[in-house]
Coordinates of C-alpha atoms in Angstrom, one line a residue:
M1 CA 45.9 48.6 -66.9
P2 CA 43.6 48.2 -63.9
T3 CA 42.3 45.0 -62.3
F4 CA 39.1 45.1 -60.3
T5 CA 37.5 42.6 -58.0
I6 CA 33.7 42.8 -57.8
V7 CA 31.9 41.3 -54.8
A8 CA 28.3 40.1 -54.4
G9 CA 26.8 38.1 -51.6
A10 CA 23.0 38.3 -51.7
R11 CA 20.5 38.3 -54.5
P12 CA 19.9 42.1 -54.6
N13 CA 23.7 42.5 -55.0
F14 CA 23.7 40.7 -58.3
M15 CA 21.1 43.1 -59.7
K16 CA 23.3 46.0 -58.6
I17 CA 26.5 44.6 -60.1
A18 CA 25.0 43.3 -63.4
P19 CA 25.1 46.7 -65.2
I20 CA 28.7 47.4 -63.9
I21 CA 29.9 44.0 -65.4
H22 CA 28.2 44.8 -68.7
Q23 CA 30.0 48.2 -68.8
L24 CA 33.4 46.6 -67.9
Q25 CA 32.8 44.0 -70.7
K26 CA 32.2 46.9 -73.1
Q27 CA 35.5 48.5 -72.0
Q28 CA 37.3 45.2 -72.3
A29 CA 36.2 44.9 -75.9
K30 CA 38.1 48.2 -76.6
N31 CA 41.0 47.4 -74.2
P32 CA 41.6 43.7 -73.3
A33 CA 44.1 44.8 -70.7
I34 CA 41.3 45.8 -68.3
K35 CA 40.6 42.8 -66.0
F36 CA 38.0 42.0 -63.4
R37 CA 37.0 39.1 -61.2
L38 CA 33.5 38.4 -60.0
I39 CA 33.4 36.9 -56.5
H40 CA 30.2 35.4 -55.0
T41 CA 30.7 35.2 -51.2
G42 CA 28.0 32.5 -50.9
Q43 CA 26.3 34.5 -48.2
H44 CA 22.9 33.6 -49.6
Y45 CA 22.3 30.4 -51.4
D46 CA 19.1 30.6 -53.5
K47 CA 18.1 28.1 -56.1
K48 CA 16.7 31.0 -58.1
M49 CA 20.2 32.4 -58.2
S50 CA 21.7 29.4 -59.9
G51 CA 22.2 29.2 -63.7
D52 CA 18.8 30.7 -64.7
F53 CA 19.4 33.8 -62.5
F54 CA 22.7 34.6 -64.1
E55 CA 21.2 34.0 -67.5
Q56 CA 18.3 36.3 -66.8
L57 CA 20.7 39.1 -65.8
N58 CA 23.1 38.2 -68.6
I59 CA 26.1 38.1 -66.3
P60 CA 28.9 35.5 -66.2
E61 CA 29.1 32.8 -63.6
P62 CA 31.3 34.0 -60.7
D63 CA 35.1 33.3 -60.9
A64 CA 34.9 32.0 -57.3
N65 CA 32.3 31.2 -54.7
L66 CA 33.6 31.6 -51.1
G67 CA 30.9 29.4 -49.5
G68 CA 30.5 31.9 -46.7
G69 CA 26.8 31.1 -45.9
G70 CA 25.2 30.0 -42.7
G71 CA 25.9 30.6 -39.0
T72 CA 25.5 33.7 -36.9
Q73 CA 26.3 37.2 -38.1
A74 CA 29.7 37.0 -36.5
E75 CA 30.4 33.5 -37.9
Q76 CA 29.4 34.5 -41.4
T77 CA 31.4 37.7 -41.3
A78 CA 34.5 35.8 -40.1
A79 CA 34.1 33.0 -42.7
I80 CA 33.8 35.5 -45.6
M81 CA 36.8 37.5 -44.3
V82 CA 39.0 34.5 -44.1
A83 CA 38.0 33.2 -47.6
F84 CA 38.2 36.6 -49.2
E85 CA 41.6 37.4 -47.8
K86 CA 42.9 34.2 -49.4
E87 CA 41.2 35.2 -52.7
L88 CA 42.9 38.5 -52.7
L89 CA 46.3 37.1 -51.9
E90 CA 46.0 34.6 -54.7
N91 CA 44.5 37.1 -57.2
P92 CA 46.0 40.6 -56.5
T93 CA 43.7 43.6 -57.5
D94 CA 43.8 47.4 -57.7
L95 CA 40.4 47.8 -56.2
V96 CA 37.6 45.9 -54.5
L97 CA 34.1 47.0 -55.4
V98 CA 31.3 46.2 -52.9
V99 CA 27.6 47.0 -53.2
G100 CA 24.7 47.5 -50.8
D101 CA 24.7 46.7 -47.1
V102 CA 24.8 43.0 -46.5
T103 CA 27.3 41.1 -44.3
S104 CA 29.5 40.4 -47.4
T105 CA 29.8 44.2 -48.0
L106 CA 31.3 44.7 -44.5
A107 CA 33.5 41.6 -44.4
C108 CA 35.1 42.1 -47.8
S109 CA 35.7 45.8 -47.3
I110 CA 37.6 45.0 -44.0
A111 CA 39.6 42.2 -45.6
A112 CA 40.6 44.4 -48.5
K113 CA 41.6 47.4 -46.4
K114 CA 43.7 45.2 -44.1
L115 CA 45.7 44.3 -47.3
C116 CA 45.9 48.0 -48.2
I117 CA 43.7 47.6 -51.3
D118 CA 41.3 50.4 -52.2
V119 CA 37.6 49.9 -51.7
A120 CA 34.7 51.4 -53.7
H121 CA 31.2 51.3 -52.2
V122 CA 28.2 51.4 -54.6
E123 CA 25.3 52.8 -52.6
G124 CA 27.6 54.5 -50.2
G125 CA 26.2 57.1 -47.7
I126 CA 22.6 55.8 -47.3
R127 CA 21.4 55.8 -43.7
S128 CA 18.3 54.8 -41.8
G129 CA 19.5 56.0 -38.4
D130 CA 18.4 52.7 -36.9
L131 CA 21.2 50.8 -35.2
T132 CA 19.0 47.8 -34.5
M133 CA 19.3 46.9 -38.2
P134 CA 22.4 44.9 -39.1
E135 CA 22.4 46.6 -42.5
E136 CA 23.0 50.0 -40.8
I137 CA 26.1 48.7 -39.0
N138 CA 27.3 47.3 -42.3
R139 CA 26.8 50.6 -44.1
M140 CA 28.5 52.7 -41.4
V141 CA 31.6 50.4 -41.0
T142 CA 32.0 50.0 -44.7
D143 CA 31.8 53.7 -45.4
S144 CA 34.3 54.5 -42.6
I145 CA 37.1 52.8 -44.6
T146 CA 35.9 53.4 -48.2
D147 CA 38.0 55.2 -50.8
H148 CA 35.3 55.9 -53.4
F149 CA 31.7 56.4 -52.7
F150 CA 29.3 55.8 -55.6
T151 CA 26.1 57.5 -54.4
T152 CA 22.4 57.2 -55.4
S153 CA 21.1 60.6 -54.1
E154 CA 22.0 64.0 -52.8
I155 CA 20.8 62.8 -49.4
A156 CA 23.5 60.2 -49.4
N157 CA 26.1 62.8 -50.5
E158 CA 25.1 65.1 -47.6
N159 CA 25.3 62.2 -45.1
L160 CA 28.9 61.6 -46.2
R161 CA 29.8 65.3 -46.1
K162 CA 28.5 65.5 -42.5
S163 CA 30.7 62.5 -41.6
G164 CA 33.7 64.5 -42.9
F165 CA 34.4 62.8 -46.2
S166 CA 36.0 65.0 -48.9
E167 CA 34.2 65.8 -52.1
E168 CA 36.8 64.0 -54.3
K169 CA 35.8 60.7 -52.7
I170 CA 32.1 61.2 -53.3
H171 CA 30.8 60.4 -56.8
Y172 CA 27.1 61.1 -57.4
V173 CA 26.3 58.6 -60.1
G174 CA 22.7 57.3 -59.6
N175 CA 21.3 53.8 -58.9
T176 CA 22.6 50.7 -60.6
M177 CA 19.5 48.8 -59.4
I178 CA 17.5 51.1 -61.7
D179 CA 20.0 50.4 -64.6
T180 CA 19.0 46.7 -64.3
L181 CA 15.3 47.5 -64.0
L182 CA 15.2 49.7 -67.1
A183 CA 17.3 47.2 -69.1
Q184 CA 15.2 44.2 -68.1
M185 CA 11.7 45.8 -68.2
P186 CA 11.0 44.7 -71.9
R187 CA 11.8 41.1 -70.8
F188 CA 9.4 41.0 -67.7
E189 CA 7.2 37.9 -67.9
K190 CA 4.1 36.7 -66.2
P191 CA 4.8 33.9 -63.7
E192 CA 3.4 30.5 -64.7
G193 CA 0.5 29.0 -63.0
E194 CA -3.3 29.3 -62.7
L195 CA -3.1 31.9 -59.9
F196 CA -1.2 34.3 -62.1
E197 CA -3.3 33.7 -65.2
Q198 CA -6.3 34.9 -63.3
L199 CA -4.8 38.3 -62.3
K200 CA -6.0 41.4 -64.0
P201 CA -3.7 44.5 -64.3
K202 CA -4.1 47.0 -61.5
K203 CA -6.6 44.7 -59.8
Y204 CA -4.3 43.0 -57.2
F205 CA -1.6 43.8 -54.6
V206 CA 1.9 42.5 -54.2
M207 CA 3.2 42.1 -50.7
T208 CA 6.6 41.2 -49.2
M209 CA 7.5 41.0 -45.5
H210 CA 10.6 39.6 -44.0
R211 CA 11.9 41.9 -41.2
P212 CA 11.7 40.3 -37.7
A213 CA 9.9 43.4 -36.4
N214 CA 7.0 42.4 -38.7
V215 CA 7.0 38.7 -38.9
D216 CA 8.4 37.4 -35.6
Q217 CA 5.8 38.9 -33.2
E218 CA 2.8 36.7 -33.7
Q219 CA 0.0 39.0 -32.6
K220 CA 1.5 42.0 -34.5
L221 CA 1.8 39.9 -37.6
K222 CA -1.8 38.7 -37.3
A223 CA -3.1 42.3 -36.8
M224 CA -1.0 43.6 -39.7
I225 CA -2.3 40.9 -42.1
E226 CA -5.9 41.5 -40.9
A227 CA -5.6 45.2 -41.5
I228 CA -4.2 44.5 -45.0
L229 CA -7.0 42.1 -45.9
E230 CA -9.6 44.6 -44.7
G231 CA -8.0 47.6 -46.5
T232 CA -7.6 45.8 -49.9
Q233 CA -11.3 45.1 -50.1
G234 CA -11.1 41.6 -51.4
L235 CA -8.6 42.2 -54.2
P236 CA -6.0 39.4 -54.6
I237 CA -2.9 39.8 -52.6
I238 CA 0.2 38.0 -54.0
F239 CA 2.6 37.2 -51.1
P240 CA 5.9 35.5 -52.2
V241 CA 6.8 34.2 -48.8
H242 CA 9.9 32.9 -47.1
P243 CA 9.4 29.5 -45.3
R244 CA 9.9 31.0 -41.8
T245 CA 7.1 33.6 -42.4
A246 CA 4.8 30.9 -44.0
K247 CA 5.3 28.8 -40.9
N248 CA 4.4 31.7 -38.6
L249 CA 1.3 32.4 -40.7
Q250 CA 0.2 28.8 -40.6
A251 CA 0.7 28.7 -36.8
L252 CA -1.5 31.7 -36.4
G253 CA -4.2 30.2 -38.6
I254 CA -4.1 33.1 -41.0
S255 CA -5.8 32.5 -44.3
S256 CA -8.2 34.2 -46.6
P257 CA -9.5 33.4 -50.1
N258 CA -7.8 36.5 -51.5
L259 CA -4.4 36.0 -49.7
H260 CA -2.2 33.9 -52.0
L261 CA 1.1 32.7 -50.6
C262 CA 3.6 31.6 -53.2
E263 CA 7.3 30.7 -53.5
P264 CA 9.8 33.5 -54.0
L265 CA 9.8 34.4 -57.7
G266 CA 12.5 35.1 -60.2
Y267 CA 13.5 38.7 -61.0
L268 CA 11.7 39.0 -64.3
Q269 CA 8.5 37.4 -62.9
F270 CA 8.4 39.3 -59.6
N271 CA 8.9 42.7 -61.3
Y272 CA 6.2 41.8 -63.9
L273 CA 3.8 41.5 -60.9
V274 CA 5.0 44.8 -59.3
K275 CA 4.7 46.7 -62.6
N276 CA 1.1 45.6 -63.1
A277 CA -0.1 45.8 -59.5
K278 CA -2.5 48.3 -58.0
G279 CA 0.0 48.7 -55.1
V280 CA 2.8 47.2 -53.2
I281 CA 3.0 46.6 -49.5
T282 CA 6.5 45.9 -48.3
D283 CA 9.2 46.2 -45.6
S284 CA 12.0 45.9 -48.2
G285 CA 14.2 48.8 -49.3
G286 CA 15.0 47.9 -52.9
I287 CA 11.4 47.3 -53.9
T288 CA 10.5 50.9 -52.9
E289 CA 13.0 52.1 -55.5
E290 CA 11.7 49.8 -58.3
A291 CA 8.0 50.5 -57.5
S292 CA 8.8 54.3 -57.5
V293 CA 10.4 54.2 -61.0
M294 CA 7.5 52.1 -62.3
N295 CA 5.0 54.6 -60.7
V296 CA 3.3 51.9 -58.6
P297 CA 1.9 53.0 -55.2
C298 CA 4.2 51.6 -52.4
I299 CA 3.4 51.3 -48.7
T300 CA 6.4 50.6 -46.5
L301 CA 5.8 48.8 -43.2
R302 CA 8.8 50.3 -41.4
D303 CA 9.5 53.1 -39.0
N304 CA 12.4 54.5 -40.9
T305 CA 14.0 54.3 -44.4
E306 CA 17.5 54.7 -45.8
R307 CA 15.9 55.6 -49.2
A308 CA 14.2 58.9 -48.3
E309 CA 14.3 60.0 -52.0
T310 CA 11.6 57.3 -52.7
I311 CA 9.3 59.3 -50.4
H312 CA 10.2 62.8 -51.5
L313 CA 10.2 62.1 -55.3
G314 CA 8.9 58.5 -55.6
T315 CA 5.7 56.7 -54.9
N316 CA 6.7 55.4 -51.5
E317 CA 5.1 56.2 -48.1
L318 CA 6.5 55.2 -44.7
V319 CA 3.6 53.9 -42.7
G320 CA 5.4 52.3 -39.8
T321 CA 4.8 49.0 -38.1
D322 CA 1.5 49.8 -36.3
P323 CA -1.4 48.0 -38.1
A324 CA -3.8 50.7 -37.0
K325 CA -2.1 53.3 -39.2
L326 CA -2.5 51.4 -42.4
K327 CA -6.2 52.1 -43.2
P328 CA -6.0 55.7 -44.7
Y329 CA -3.1 54.7 -46.9
L330 CA -4.9 51.7 -48.4
E331 CA -8.0 53.9 -48.9
K332 CA -5.9 56.3 -50.9
V333 CA -4.6 53.5 -53.1
M334 CA -8.1 52.0 -53.6
A335 CA -9.5 55.5 -54.6
G336 CA -6.7 56.0 -57.1
E337 CA -5.5 59.1 -55.3
W338 CA -1.9 58.1 -54.7
K339 CA 1.0 60.5 -55.5
Q340 CA 2.9 60.1 -58.9
Y341 CA 6.6 59.5 -59.5
Q342 CA 8.4 62.8 -59.9
G343 CA 11.6 61.5 -61.3
I344 CA 14.8 60.9 -59.2
P345 CA 17.9 62.6 -60.6
K346 CA 20.4 60.3 -62.3
W347 CA 18.1 57.2 -62.0
D348 CA 18.3 57.1 -65.8
G349 CA 19.9 53.7 -66.6
K350 CA 23.4 55.2 -67.1
T351 CA 24.7 54.8 -63.6
A352 CA 27.1 51.9 -64.4
E353 CA 28.5 53.8 -67.3
R354 CA 29.4 56.7 -65.0
I355 CA 30.9 54.3 -62.4
V356 CA 33.1 52.5 -64.8
D357 CA 34.3 55.7 -66.5
I358 CA 35.4 57.0 -63.0
L359 CA 37.1 53.7 -62.1
I360 CA 39.1 53.5 -65.4
Q361 CA 40.1 57.2 -65.1
H362 CA 41.4 56.7 -61.5
Y363 CA 43.2 53.4 -62.0
S364 CA 44.6 53.6 -65.5

């Protein structure tokens, strides 16, 4: 019977692998000969991803933590590859399953293929076309050596076909991030604290910004925040902020009574805020998926996206990184004239089920 190794390195990875683990556990209950190991590469250490995070997502503690965090991109890639190769030699497996597009995805795929172990890529085939993004390099390299692509959209399928991959390698299954979202939605909870107690549904915005293009150029960051403050017409803006971005904002003297900086929030708390928000302003990819399924207006401060289905069928609009272009989009949100979620095929909460069925069929 098959043995699988599942890799996660950054916080969004755990949301993507949680439903796959749940499905494998269900299969194990029927057939104990099915084995899997969960490996945390240690790429991101986040106190919110300690015990309570695994508890929130109802997933077991990892079988190993490779401690691959820190250093430059190259140093981190090398450290993870060395540690993961050792893990695979000590614990042989039939298949390594990687998710998303972080450094760990790339590093573990290469280490596995060098040992002639099959690789499955969950979220294979997505492309932004922007080679300045480390994530795009990670996607392209990982996909070039992948044996099984588990894709989220017909757009991703087409990207893979254009690259010459055969149909039997491409498995159009849906989005495991949405499996997690739909499973956890009944458990969403309001964050604790006076700030959150005062919020009224659909009377505030949620904002996230972390990409260097938005947060590292001082004057651009200042202009963007000013445009957001003007366009949201005094409604509270909740901004869970990374320390580096907070430091940049402080240095620029940016503050406003309705701009509320807070610590990064847990999964259940953050998505509670998104679900009840008037709109989301972000430069993240995953949030555009979640906001779309929850039918919350989403403004993306990027010039490209690897998740075009969130624009065609979701509630996402790609505004770009020019603050001057923001105004008409915020006016639409404020007027309640935003487009509605159309439904994205196979984003139905059953993606992990489809993935595990395919894996067991191939490796039994």
